[in-house]
Coordinates of C-alpha atoms and ligand atoms in Angstrom, one line a residue:
X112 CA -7.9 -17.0 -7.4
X113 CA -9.7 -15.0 -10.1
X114 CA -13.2 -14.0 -9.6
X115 CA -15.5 -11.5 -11.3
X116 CA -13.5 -8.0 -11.7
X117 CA -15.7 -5.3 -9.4
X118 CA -17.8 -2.9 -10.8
X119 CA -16.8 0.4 -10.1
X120 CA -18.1 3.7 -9.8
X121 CA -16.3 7.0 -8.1
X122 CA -18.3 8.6 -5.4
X123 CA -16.5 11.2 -4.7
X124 CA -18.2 14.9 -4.7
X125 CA -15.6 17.5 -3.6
X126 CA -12.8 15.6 -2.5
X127 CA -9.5 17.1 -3.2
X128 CA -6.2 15.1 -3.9
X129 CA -4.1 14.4 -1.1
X130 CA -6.9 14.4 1.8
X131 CA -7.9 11.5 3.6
X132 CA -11.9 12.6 3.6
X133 CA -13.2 9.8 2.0
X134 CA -10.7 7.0 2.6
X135 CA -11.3 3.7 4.7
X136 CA -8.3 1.7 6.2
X137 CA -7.9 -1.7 4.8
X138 CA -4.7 -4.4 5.4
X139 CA -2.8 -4.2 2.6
X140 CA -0.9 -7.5 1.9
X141 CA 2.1 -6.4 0.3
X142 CA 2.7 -3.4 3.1
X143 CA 4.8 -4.5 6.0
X144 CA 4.8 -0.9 7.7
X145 CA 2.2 0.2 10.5
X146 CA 1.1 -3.6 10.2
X147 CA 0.2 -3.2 6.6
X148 CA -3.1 -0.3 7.4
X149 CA -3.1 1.9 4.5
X150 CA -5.8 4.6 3.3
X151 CA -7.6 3.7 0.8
X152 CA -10.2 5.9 -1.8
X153 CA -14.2 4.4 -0.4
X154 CA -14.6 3.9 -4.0
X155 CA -11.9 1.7 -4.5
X156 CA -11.9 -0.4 -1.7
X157 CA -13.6 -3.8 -3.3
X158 CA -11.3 -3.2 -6.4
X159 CA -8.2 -3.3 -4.0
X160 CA -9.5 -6.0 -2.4
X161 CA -10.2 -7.9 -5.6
X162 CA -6.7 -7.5 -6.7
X163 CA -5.1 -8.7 -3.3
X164 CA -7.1 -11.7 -3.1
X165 CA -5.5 -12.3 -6.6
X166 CA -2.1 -11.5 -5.3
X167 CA -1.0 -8.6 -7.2
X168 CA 1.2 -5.9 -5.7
X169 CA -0.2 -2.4 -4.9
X170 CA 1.8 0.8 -4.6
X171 CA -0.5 3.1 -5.1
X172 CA -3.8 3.9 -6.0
X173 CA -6.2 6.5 -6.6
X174 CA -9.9 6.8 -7.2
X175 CA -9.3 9.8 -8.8
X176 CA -11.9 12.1 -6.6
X177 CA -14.3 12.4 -10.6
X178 CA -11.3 14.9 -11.8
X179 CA -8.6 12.2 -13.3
X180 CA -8.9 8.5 -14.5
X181 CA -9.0 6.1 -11.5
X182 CA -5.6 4.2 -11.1
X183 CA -3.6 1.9 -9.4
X184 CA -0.1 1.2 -9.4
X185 CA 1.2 -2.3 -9.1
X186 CA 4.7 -3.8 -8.6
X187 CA 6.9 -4.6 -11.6
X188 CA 6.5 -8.8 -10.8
X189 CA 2.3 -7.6 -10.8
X190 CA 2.4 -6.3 -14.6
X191 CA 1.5 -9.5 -15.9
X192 CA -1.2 -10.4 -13.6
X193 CA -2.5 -7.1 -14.3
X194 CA -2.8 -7.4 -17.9
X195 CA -4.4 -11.1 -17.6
X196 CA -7.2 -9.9 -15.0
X197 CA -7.8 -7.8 -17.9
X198 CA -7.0 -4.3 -16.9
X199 CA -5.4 -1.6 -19.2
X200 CA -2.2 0.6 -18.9
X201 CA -3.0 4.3 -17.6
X202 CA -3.4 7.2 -20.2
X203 CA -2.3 9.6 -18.2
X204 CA 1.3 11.2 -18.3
X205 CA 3.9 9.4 -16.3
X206 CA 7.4 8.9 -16.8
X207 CA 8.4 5.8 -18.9
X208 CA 10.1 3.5 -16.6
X209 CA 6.6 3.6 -14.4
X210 CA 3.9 4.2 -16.7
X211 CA 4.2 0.0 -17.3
X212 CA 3.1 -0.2 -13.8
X213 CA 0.3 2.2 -13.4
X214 CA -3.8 0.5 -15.2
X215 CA -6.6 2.5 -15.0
X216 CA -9.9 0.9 -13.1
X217 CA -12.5 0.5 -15.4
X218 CA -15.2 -1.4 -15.6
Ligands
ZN117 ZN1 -13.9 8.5 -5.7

């Protein structure tokens, strides 16, 4: 299933990293813990949903709160699906063996 990639725009006015004040819980395929809820950023909750719908692996994400480039970061076997939905690797500093697996959200 591949449908139109999401817009998206970051929302966030104020919000510092590690807070939960603009999250929304959402079902995350991928997540068998507390029944799969995790917290995800308001402004990236179609994008997550876009990519689970197309079956890619999430491990983290993060809208980035307007202070660093959005990201998410998928599971090694997600790479590829990644690259063909179109997305781009992250430019932000990471160490090698993960910074294959972390794209920045653009439009
Ligand atoms: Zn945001």
């Amino acid at each position: 299933m591949i449908m139109k990639k999401p817009d998206f725009k970051c929302y966030c006015k104020n919000i510092d990293f590690g807070t939960y004040e603009n999250t929304v819980s959402m079902k995350c395929p991928n997540i068998k813990r507390k029944g799969g809820w995790v917290s995800i950023d308001n402004c990236l909750a179609t994008v997550m949903a876009f990519l689970w719908k197309n079956g890619i692996e999430t491990l983290n994400s993060c809208c980035g709160h307007q202070k660093l480039e959005t990201t998410v970061i998928v599971s090694e076997k997600s790479i590829k699906k990644m690259k063909e939905l179109g997305y781009k690797n992250s430019t932000l500093d990471a160490p090698d063996n993960v910074k294959k697996q972390i794209f920045k959200i653009t439009i």
